[in-house]
Short mmCIF file of C-alpha atoms and ligand atoms in Angstrom, two decimals:
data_model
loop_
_atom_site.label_atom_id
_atom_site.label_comp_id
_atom_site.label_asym_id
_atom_site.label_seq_id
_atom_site.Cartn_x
_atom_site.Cartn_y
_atom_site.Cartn_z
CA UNK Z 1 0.00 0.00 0.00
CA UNK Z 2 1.54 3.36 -1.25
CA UNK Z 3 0.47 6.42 1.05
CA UNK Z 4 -1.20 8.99 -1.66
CA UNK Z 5 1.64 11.68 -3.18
CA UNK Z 6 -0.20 14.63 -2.81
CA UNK Z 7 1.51 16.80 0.11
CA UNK Z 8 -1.91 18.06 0.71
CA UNK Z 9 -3.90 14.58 1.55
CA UNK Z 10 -2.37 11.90 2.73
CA UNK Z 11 1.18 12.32 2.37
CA UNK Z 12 1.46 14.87 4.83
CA UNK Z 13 0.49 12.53 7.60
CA UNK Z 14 0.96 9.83 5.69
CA UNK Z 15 3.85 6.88 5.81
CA UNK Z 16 6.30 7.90 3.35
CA UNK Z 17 7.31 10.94 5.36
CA UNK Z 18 7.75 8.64 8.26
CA UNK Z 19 10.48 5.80 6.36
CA UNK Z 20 11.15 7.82 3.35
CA UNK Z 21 12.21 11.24 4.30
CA UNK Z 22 12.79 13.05 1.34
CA UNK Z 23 15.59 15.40 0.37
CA UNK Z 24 14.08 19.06 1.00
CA UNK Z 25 12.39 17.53 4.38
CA UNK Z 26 15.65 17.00 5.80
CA UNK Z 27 16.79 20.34 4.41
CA UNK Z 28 14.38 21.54 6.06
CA UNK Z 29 15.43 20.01 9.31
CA UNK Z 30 19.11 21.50 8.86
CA UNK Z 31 17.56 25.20 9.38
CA UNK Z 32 16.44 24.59 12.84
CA UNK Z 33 19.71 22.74 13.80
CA UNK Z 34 22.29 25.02 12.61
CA UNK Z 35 23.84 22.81 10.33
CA UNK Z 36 26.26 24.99 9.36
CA UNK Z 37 29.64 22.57 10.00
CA UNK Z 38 27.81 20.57 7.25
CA UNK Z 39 28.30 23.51 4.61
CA UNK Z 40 31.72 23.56 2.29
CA UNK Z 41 33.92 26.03 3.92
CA UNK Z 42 36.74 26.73 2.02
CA UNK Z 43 39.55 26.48 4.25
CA UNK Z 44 42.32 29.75 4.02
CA UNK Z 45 45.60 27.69 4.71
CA UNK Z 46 45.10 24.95 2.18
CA UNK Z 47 43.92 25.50 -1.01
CA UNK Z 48 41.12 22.57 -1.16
CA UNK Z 49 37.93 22.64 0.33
CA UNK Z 50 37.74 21.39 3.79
CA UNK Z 51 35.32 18.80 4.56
CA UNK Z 52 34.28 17.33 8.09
CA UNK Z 53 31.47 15.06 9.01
CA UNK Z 54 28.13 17.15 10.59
CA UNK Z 55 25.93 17.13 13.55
CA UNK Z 56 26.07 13.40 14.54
CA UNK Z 57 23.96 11.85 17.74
CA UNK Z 58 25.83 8.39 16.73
CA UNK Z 59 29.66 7.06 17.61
CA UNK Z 60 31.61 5.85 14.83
CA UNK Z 61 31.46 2.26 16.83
CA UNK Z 62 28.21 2.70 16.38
CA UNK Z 63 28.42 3.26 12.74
CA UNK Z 64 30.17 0.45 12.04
CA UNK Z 65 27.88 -1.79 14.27
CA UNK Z 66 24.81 -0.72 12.53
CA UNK Z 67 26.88 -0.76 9.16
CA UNK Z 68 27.97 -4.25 10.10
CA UNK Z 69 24.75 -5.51 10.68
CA UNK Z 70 23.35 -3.92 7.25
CA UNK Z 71 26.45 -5.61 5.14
CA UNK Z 72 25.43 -9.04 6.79
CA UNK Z 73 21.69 -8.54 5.40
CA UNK Z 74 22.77 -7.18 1.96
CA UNK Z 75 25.18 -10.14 1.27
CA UNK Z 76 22.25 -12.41 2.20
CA UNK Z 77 19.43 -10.08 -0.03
CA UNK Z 78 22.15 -9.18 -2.80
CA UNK Z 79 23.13 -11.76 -5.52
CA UNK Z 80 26.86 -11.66 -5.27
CA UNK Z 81 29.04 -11.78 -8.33
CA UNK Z 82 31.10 -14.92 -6.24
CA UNK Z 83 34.02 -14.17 -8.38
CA UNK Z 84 37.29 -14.10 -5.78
CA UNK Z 85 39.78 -12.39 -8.30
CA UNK Z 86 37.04 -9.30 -8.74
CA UNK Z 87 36.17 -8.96 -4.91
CA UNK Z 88 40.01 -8.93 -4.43
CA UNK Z 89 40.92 -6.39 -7.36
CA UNK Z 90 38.28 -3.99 -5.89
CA UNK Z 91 39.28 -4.34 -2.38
CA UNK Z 92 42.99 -4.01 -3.67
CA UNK Z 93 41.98 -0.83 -5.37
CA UNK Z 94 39.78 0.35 -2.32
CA UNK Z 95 42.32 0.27 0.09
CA UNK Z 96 44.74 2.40 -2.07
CA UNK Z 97 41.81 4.98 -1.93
CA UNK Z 98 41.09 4.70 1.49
CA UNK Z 99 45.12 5.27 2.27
CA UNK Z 100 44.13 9.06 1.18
CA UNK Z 101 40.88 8.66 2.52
CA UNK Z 102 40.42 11.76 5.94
CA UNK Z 103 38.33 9.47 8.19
CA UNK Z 104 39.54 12.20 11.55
CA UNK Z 105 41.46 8.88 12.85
CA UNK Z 106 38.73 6.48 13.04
CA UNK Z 107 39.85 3.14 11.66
CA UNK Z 108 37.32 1.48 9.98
CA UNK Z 109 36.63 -1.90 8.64
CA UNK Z 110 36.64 -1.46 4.73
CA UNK Z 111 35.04 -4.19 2.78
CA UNK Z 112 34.30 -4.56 -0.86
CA UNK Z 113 31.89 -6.54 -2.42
CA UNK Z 114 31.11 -7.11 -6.05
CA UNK Z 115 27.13 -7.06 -6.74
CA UNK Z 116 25.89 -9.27 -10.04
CA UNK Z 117 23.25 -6.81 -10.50
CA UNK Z 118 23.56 -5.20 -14.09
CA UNK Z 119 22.16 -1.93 -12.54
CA UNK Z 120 24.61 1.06 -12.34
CA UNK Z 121 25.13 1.28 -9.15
CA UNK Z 122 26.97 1.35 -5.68
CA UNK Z 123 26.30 2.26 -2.40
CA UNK Z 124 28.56 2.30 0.82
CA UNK Z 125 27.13 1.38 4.59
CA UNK Z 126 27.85 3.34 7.56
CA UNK Z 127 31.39 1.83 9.02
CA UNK Z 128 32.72 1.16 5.56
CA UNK Z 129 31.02 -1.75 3.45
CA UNK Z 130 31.05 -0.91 -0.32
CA UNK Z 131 29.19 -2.52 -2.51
CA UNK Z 132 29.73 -2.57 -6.32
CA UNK Z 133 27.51 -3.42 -9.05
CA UNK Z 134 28.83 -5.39 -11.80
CA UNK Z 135 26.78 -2.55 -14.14
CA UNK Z 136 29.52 0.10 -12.71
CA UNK Z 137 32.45 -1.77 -13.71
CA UNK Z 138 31.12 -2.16 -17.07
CA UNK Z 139 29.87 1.40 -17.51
CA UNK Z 140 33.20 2.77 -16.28
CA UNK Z 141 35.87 3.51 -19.74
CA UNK Z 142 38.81 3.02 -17.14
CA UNK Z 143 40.18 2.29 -13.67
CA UNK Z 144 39.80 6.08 -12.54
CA UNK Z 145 36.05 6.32 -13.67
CA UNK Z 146 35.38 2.98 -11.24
CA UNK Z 147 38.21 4.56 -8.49
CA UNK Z 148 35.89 7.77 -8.75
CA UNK Z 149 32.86 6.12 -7.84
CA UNK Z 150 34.86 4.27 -5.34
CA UNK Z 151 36.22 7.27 -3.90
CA UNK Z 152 32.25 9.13 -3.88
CA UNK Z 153 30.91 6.49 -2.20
CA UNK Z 154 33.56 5.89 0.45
CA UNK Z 155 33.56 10.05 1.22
CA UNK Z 156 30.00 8.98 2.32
CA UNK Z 157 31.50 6.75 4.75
CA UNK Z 158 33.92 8.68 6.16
CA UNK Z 159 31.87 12.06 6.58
CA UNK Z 160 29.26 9.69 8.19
CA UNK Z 161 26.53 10.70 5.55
CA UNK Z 162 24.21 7.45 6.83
CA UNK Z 163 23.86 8.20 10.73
CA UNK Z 164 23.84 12.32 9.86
CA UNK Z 165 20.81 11.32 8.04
CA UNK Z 166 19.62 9.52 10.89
CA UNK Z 167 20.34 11.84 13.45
CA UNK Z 168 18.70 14.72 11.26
CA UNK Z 169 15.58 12.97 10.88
CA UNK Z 170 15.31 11.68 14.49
CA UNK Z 171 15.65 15.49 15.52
CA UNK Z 172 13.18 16.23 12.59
CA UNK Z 173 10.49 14.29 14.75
CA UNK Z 174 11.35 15.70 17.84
CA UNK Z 175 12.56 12.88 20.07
CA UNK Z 176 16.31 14.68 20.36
CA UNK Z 177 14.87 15.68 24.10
CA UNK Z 178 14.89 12.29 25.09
CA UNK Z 179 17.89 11.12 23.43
CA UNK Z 180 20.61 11.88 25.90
CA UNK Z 181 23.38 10.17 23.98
CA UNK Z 182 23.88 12.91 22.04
CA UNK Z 183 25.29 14.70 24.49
CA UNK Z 184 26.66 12.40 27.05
CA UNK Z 185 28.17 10.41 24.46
CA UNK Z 186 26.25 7.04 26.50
CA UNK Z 187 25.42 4.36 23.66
CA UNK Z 188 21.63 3.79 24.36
CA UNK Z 189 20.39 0.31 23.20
CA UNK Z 190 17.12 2.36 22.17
CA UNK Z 191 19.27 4.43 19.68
CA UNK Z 192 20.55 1.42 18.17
CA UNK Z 193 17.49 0.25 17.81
CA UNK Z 194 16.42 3.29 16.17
CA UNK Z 195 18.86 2.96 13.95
CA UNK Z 196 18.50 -0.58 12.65
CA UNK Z 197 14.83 0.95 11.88
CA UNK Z 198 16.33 3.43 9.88
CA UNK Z 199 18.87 0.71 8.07
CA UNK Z 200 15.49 -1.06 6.81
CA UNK Z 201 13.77 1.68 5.79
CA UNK Z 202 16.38 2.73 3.56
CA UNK Z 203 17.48 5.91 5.76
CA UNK Z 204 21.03 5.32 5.94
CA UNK Z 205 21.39 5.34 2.01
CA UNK Z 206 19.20 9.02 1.00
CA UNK Z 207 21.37 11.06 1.08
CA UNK Z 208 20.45 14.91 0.72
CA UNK Z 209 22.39 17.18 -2.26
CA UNK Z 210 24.29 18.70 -0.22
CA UNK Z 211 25.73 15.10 1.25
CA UNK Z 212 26.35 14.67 -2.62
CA UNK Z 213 28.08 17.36 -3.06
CA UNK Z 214 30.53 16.68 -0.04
CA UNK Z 215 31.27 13.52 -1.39
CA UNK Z 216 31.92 14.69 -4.78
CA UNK Z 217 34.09 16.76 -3.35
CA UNK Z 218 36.05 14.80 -0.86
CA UNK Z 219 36.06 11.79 -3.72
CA UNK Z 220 37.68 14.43 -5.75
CA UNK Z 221 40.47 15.12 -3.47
CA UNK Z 222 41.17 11.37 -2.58
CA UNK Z 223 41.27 10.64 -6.70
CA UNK Z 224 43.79 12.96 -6.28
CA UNK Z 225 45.88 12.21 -3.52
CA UNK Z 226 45.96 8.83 -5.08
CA UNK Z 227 47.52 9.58 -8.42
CA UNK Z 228 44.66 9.28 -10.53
CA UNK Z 229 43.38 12.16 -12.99
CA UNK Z 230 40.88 13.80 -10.60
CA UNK Z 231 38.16 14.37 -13.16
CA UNK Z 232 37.30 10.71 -13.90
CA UNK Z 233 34.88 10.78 -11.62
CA UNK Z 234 32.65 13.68 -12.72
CA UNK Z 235 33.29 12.55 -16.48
CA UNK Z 236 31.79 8.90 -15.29
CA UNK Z 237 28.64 11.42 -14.14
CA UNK Z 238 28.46 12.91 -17.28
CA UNK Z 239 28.58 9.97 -19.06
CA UNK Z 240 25.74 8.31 -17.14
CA UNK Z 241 23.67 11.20 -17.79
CA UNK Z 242 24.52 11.31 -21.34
CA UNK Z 243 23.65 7.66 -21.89
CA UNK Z 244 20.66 7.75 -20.31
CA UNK Z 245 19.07 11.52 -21.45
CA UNK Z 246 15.01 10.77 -22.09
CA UNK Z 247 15.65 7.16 -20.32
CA UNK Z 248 15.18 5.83 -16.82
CA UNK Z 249 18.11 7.38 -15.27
CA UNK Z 250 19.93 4.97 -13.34
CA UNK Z 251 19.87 3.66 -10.54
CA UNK Z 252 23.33 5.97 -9.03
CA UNK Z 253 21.39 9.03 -9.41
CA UNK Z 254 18.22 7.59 -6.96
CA UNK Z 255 20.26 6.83 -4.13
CA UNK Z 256 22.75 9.76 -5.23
CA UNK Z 257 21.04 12.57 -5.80
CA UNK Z 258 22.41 15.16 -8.88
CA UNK Z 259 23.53 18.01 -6.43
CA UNK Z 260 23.05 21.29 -8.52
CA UNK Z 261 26.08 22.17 -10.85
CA UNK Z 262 28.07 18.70 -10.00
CA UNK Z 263 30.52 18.97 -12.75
CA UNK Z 264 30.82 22.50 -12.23
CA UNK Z 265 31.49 21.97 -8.27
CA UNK Z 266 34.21 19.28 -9.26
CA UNK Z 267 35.84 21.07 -11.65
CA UNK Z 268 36.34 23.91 -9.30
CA UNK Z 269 37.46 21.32 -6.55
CA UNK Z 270 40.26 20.11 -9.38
CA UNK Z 271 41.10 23.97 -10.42
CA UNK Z 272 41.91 24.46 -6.32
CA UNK Z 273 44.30 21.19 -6.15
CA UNK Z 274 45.81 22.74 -9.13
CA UNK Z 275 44.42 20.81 -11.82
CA UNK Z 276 44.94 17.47 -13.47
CA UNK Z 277 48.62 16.08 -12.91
CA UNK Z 278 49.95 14.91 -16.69
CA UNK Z 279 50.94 11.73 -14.65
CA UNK Z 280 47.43 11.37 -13.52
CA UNK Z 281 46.48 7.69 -13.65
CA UNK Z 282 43.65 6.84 -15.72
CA UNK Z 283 43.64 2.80 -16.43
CA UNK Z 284 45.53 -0.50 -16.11
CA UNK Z 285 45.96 -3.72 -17.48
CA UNK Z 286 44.33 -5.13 -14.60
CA UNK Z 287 41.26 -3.15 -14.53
CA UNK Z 288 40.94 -3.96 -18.60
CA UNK Z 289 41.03 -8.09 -17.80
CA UNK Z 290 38.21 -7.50 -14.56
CA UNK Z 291 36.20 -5.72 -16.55
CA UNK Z 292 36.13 -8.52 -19.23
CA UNK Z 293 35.98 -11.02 -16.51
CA UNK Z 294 33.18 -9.55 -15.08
CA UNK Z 295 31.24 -8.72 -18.57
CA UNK Z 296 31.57 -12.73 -18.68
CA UNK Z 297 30.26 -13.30 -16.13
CA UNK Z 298 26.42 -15.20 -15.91
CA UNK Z 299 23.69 -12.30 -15.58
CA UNK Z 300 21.78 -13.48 -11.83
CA UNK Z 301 18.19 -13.67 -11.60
CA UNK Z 302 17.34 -10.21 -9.49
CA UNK Z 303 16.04 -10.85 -6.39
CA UNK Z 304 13.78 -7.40 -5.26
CA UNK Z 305 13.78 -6.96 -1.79
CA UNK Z 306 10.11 -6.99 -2.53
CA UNK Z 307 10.15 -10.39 -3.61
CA UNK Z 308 12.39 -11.37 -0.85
CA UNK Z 309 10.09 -10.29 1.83
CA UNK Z 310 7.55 -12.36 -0.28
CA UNK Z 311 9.14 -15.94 0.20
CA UNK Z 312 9.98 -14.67 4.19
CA UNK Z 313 6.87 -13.37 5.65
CA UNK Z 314 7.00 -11.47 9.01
CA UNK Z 315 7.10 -13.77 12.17
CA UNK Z 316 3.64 -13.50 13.24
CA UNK Z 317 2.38 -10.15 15.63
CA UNK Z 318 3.41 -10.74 19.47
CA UNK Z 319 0.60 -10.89 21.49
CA UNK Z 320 2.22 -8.36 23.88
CA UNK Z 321 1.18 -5.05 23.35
CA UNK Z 322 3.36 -1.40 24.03
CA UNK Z 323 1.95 1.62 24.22
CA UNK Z 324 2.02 4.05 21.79
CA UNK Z 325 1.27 7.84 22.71
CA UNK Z 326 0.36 10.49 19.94
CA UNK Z 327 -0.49 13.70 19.46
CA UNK Z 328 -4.46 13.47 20.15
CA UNK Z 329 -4.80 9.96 21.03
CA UNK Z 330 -3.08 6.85 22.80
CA UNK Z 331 -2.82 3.26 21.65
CA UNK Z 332 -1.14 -0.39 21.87
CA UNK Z 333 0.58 -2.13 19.11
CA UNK Z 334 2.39 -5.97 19.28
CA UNK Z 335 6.04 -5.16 21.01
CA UNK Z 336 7.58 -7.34 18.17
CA UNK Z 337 6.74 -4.29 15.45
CA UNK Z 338 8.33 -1.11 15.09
CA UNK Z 339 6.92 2.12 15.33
CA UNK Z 340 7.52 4.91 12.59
CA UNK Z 341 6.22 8.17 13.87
CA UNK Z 342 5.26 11.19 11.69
CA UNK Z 343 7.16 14.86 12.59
CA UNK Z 344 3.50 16.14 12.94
CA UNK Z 345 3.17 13.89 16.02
CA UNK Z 346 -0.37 12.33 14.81
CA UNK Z 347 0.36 10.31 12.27
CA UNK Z 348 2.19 7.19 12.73
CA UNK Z 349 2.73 3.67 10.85
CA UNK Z 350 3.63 0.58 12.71
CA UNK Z 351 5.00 -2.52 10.75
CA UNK Z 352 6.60 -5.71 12.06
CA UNK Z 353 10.53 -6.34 10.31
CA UNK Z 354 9.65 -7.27 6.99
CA UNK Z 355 6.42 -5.44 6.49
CA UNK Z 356 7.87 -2.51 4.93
CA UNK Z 357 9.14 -3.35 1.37
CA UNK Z 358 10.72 -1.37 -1.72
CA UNK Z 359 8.20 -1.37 -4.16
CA UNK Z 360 10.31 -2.42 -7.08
CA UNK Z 361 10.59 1.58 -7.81
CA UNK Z 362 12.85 2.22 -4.48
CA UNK Z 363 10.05 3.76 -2.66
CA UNK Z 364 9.08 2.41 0.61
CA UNK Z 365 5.29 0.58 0.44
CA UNK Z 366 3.62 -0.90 3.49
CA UNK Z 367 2.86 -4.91 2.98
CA UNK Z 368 2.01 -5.75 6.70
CA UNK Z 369 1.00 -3.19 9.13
CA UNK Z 370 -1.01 -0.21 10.11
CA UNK Z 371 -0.91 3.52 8.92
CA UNK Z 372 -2.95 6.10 10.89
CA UNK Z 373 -2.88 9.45 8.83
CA UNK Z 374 -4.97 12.76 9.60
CA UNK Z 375 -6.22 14.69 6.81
CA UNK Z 376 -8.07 17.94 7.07
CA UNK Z 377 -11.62 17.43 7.46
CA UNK Z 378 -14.75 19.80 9.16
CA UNK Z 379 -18.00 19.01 10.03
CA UNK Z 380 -19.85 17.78 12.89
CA UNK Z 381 -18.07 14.91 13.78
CA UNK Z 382 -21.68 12.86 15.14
CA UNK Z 383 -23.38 13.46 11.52
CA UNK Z 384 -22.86 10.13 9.88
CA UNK Z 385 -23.08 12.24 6.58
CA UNK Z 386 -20.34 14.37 7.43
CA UNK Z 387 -18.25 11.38 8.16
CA UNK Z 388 -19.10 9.40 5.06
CA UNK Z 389 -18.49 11.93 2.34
CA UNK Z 390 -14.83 12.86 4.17
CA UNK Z 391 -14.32 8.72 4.44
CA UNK Z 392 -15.05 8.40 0.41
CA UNK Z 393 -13.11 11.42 -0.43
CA UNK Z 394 -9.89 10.39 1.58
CA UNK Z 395 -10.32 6.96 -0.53
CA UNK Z 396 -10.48 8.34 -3.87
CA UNK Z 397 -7.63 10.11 -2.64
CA UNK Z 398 -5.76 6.67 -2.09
CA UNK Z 399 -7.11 5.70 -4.92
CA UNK Z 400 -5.38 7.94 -7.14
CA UNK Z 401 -1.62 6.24 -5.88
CA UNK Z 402 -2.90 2.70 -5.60
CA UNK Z 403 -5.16 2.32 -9.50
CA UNK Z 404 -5.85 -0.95 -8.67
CA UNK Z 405 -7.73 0.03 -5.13
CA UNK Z 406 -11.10 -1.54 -5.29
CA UNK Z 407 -13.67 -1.25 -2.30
CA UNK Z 408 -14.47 -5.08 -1.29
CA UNK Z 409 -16.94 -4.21 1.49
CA UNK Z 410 -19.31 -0.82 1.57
CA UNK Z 411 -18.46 1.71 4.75
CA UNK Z 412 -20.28 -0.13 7.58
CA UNK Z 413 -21.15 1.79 11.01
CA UNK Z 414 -18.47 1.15 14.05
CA UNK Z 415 -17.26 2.40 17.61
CA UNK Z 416 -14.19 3.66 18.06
CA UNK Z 417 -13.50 4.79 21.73
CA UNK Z 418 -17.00 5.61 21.59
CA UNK Z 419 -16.87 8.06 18.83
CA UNK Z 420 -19.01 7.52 15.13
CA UNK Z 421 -16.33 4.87 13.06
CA UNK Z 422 -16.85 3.88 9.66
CA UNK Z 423 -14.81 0.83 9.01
CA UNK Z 424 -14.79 -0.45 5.18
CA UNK Z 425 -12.90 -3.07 3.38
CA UNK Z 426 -10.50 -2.73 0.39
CA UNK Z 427 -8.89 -4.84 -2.09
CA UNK Z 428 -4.92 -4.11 -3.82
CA UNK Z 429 -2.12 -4.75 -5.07
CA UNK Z 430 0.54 -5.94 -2.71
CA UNK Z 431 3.85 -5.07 -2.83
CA UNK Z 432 4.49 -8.44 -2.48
CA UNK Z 433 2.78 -9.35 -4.99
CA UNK Z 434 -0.68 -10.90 -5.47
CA UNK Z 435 -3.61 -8.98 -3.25
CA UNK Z 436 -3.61 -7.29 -0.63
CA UNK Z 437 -6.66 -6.21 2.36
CA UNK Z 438 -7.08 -3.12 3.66
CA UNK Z 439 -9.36 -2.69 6.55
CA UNK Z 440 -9.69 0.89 7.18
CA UNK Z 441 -11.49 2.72 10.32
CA UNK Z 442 -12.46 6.71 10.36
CA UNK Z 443 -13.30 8.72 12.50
CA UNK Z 444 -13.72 12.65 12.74
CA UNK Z 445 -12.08 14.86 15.61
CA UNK Z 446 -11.42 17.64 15.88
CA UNK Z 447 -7.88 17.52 14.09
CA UNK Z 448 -9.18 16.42 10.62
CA UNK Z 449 -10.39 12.59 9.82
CA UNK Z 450 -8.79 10.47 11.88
CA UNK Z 451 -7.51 6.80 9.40
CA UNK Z 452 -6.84 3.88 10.76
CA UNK Z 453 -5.40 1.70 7.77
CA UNK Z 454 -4.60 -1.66 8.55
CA UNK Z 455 -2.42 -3.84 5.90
CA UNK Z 456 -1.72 -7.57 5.01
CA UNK Z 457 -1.60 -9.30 2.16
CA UNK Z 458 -5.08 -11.30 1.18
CA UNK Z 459 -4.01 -15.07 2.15
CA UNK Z 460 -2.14 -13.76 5.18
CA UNK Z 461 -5.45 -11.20 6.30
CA UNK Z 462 -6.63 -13.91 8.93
CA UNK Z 463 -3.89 -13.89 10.76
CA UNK Z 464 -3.69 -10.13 11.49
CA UNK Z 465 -6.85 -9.57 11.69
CA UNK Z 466 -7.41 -10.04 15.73
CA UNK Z 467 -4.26 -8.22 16.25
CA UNK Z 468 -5.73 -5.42 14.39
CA UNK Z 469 -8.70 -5.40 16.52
CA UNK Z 470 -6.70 -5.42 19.54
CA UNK Z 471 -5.00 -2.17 18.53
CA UNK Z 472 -8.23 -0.74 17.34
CA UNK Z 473 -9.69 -1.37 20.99
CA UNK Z 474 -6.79 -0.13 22.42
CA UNK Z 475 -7.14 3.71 20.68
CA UNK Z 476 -7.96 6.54 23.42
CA UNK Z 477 -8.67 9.82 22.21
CA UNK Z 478 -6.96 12.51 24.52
CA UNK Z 479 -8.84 15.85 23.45
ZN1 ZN D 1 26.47 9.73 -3.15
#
């Protein structure tokens, strides 16, 4: 189930703010928390632009634990390339990067893996794992176009790019009070937690422009410091965006935003180290017989994580409950699910590990679980009129994301706390494939219309369906 796109409806209490925080919404965190460390200030001494990692609640232990625990999922998720001479010629090749690589002393664990996904891509974990898709070897003309992407991706790592995210959108929705850690430097087991919640919903890995930029910009310098001609990585850019003009773009450019003016930015980064060296490395032999090795190599069937979650279904809902306090009303969800709280402080979505999938698109849909969303909404709130018309109008609002949204079961009269409920059933598309059921209560208050959206896919509905009663009974209102 995909929460509507309009900022308007849905959306705005919706669950993609809650997993998938996008770029200007964690912009628009930075103004309140004087992110200004995070900005490129050029630095007087030295000629280059100097670069350190921003406002961080996490340790750098702590981004390798979470990073570690990431890698160990990916290499299970990811079909590998299982080719021993490529995982050691990029690990050979990382390391001489990471030698240049300003990581403020922190020694972390480097890895590199090869992916066999044909996808242009590559994306680093917090701590240091890089992984490489097969599709950016074979896109790359020469050693320094792969060492620049290399050298982007493990800037991310070493400016701490993935728990910066975190840490901007756990102040975004407001819990920094209670997070003492920051601070006190103590390494809460809650935070962790937090953070492996952030790891699944794809957090660690959205990076904002002006992340992008930074690593541009630090990749720049390390392509640099490590002999090789400094603008192979923005010409690899170029060349991606070339290739692909009125296409798909690829997959680099979802999970690495274009930061405005990129090759511009570079360029000027190269014009301050005082241009391209004539000795500057560009290729090798050895980088010529990988890529052919891995061009040989047989294409693997791709494994979404949507289709993943599909053969491993959620372990079923505890029957312990915890309580869950919003802005406007209380409830209790199973303890075994985690909670994914809107920065408006009503909505919320609450999923067991494994109910939130990518969608195939890399946008975060919910499979198993329950959304509550507030949309704006007047009327008296004990006219059963008033009610329905807001309950069909937030639908066709759903409907307009989800086409294939079908109502299974006309609005029938409920309680809820007390107050006038309409609960009616739905039919989908899963994101895990076949159908889906959506059971959805509403009710009116005073803040808007008040959704309770409950999720499963159709054969696994049963199951749920008395723990979504159980958090149903559980809702208080507190106004
Ligand atoms: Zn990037």
């Amino acid at each position: 189930m995909k929460a509507s796109p309009r900022r308007d409806c849905l959306s705005e209490g919706g669950f993609l703010q809650g997993l998938q925080r996008p770029a200007w919404r964690v912009a628009a965190a930075c103004v309140n928390f004087s992110c200004l460390l995070l900005l490129l200030a050029p630095n007087a001494s030295a000629q280059r632009t100097a670069l350190k990692p921003g406002w961080n609640m996490f340790t750098p232990q702590q981004d390798i634990q979470v990073g570690k625990q990431a890698a160990v999922d990916a290499q299970k998720q990811l079909p590998l390339c299982n080719a021993p001479k490529v995982d050691a010629y990029l690990t050979q090749l990382g390391m001489r990067l990471v030698a240049k690589l300003p990581t403020s002393g922190v020694q972390y664990p480097f890895e590199f893996h090869c992916v066999n996904d044909k996808a242009i891509n590559a994306f680093a974990l917090p701590g240091g794992y890089v992984f490489i898709n097969r599709g950016a070897i074979e896109a790359a003309d020469n050693e320094a176009q792969l060492a620049g992407v290399m050298a982007h991706e493990l800037s991310h790592v070493a400016l701490r790019h993935g728990t910066n995210q975190a840490t901007k959108a756990e102040a975004a929705e407001g819990f920094l009070g209670i997070a003492g850690g920051i601070f006190g430097g103590s390494t809460g087991g809650a935070l962790l937690t937090k953070l492996g919640a952030f790891a699944a919903g794809g957090v660690l890995l959205r990076y904002s422009r002006t992340a992008e930029s930074q690593a541009d910009v630090m990749g720049t310098q390390v392509l640099y410091d490590s002999g090789y001609d400094p603008r192979a990585m923005a010409q690899f850019f170029e060349k991606l965006e070339a290739e692909t003009k009125g296409k798909n773009p690829p997959e680099f450019f979802s999970d690495n935003p274009n930061p405005e003016h990129r090759v511009e930015r570079v360029d000027e980064e190269v014009e301050k180290l005082g241009g391209v060296p004539p000795s500057a490395r560009r290729d090798s032999p050895e980088f010529e017989a990988i890529k052919r090795e891995v061009l040989a190599l047989p294409v693997a069937k791709k494994l979404t994580p949507a289709a993943a979650a599909a053969e491993k279904p959620p372990v079923p809902p505890s029957g312990h409950l915890a309580d869950y306090q919003a802005n406007g009303y209380s409830l209790k969800y199973p303890d075994n699910w985690r909670k994914y709280p809107d920065s408006n402080g009503a909505g919320a979505s609450f999923a067991p590990d494994g109910g939130v999938v990518d969608d195939g698109t890399g946008h975060a849909a919910l499979a198993y679980g329950l959304i509550i969303s507030v949309v704006q909404a007047g009327g008296d709130p004990n006219d059963w009129d008033v009610l329905n018309n807001a309950t069909q109008q937030m639908i066709q609002e759903l409907q307009k994301s989800n086409p294939n949204m079908k109502i299974a079961r006309q609005s029938e009269r409920v309680r809820l706390n007390g107050q006038p409920g309409l609960a009616t059933y739905l039919s989908n598309d899963s994101p895990v494939g076949g159908q889906e059921t959506d059971w959805i209560v509403t009710t009116l208050r005073p803040e808007g219309l008040v959704s309770f959206v409950c999720v499963a896919p159709q054969p696994a509905y049963e199951k749920y369906d008395k723990t979504f009663n159980a958090i149903l009974d559980s809702v208080r209102f507190t106004k």
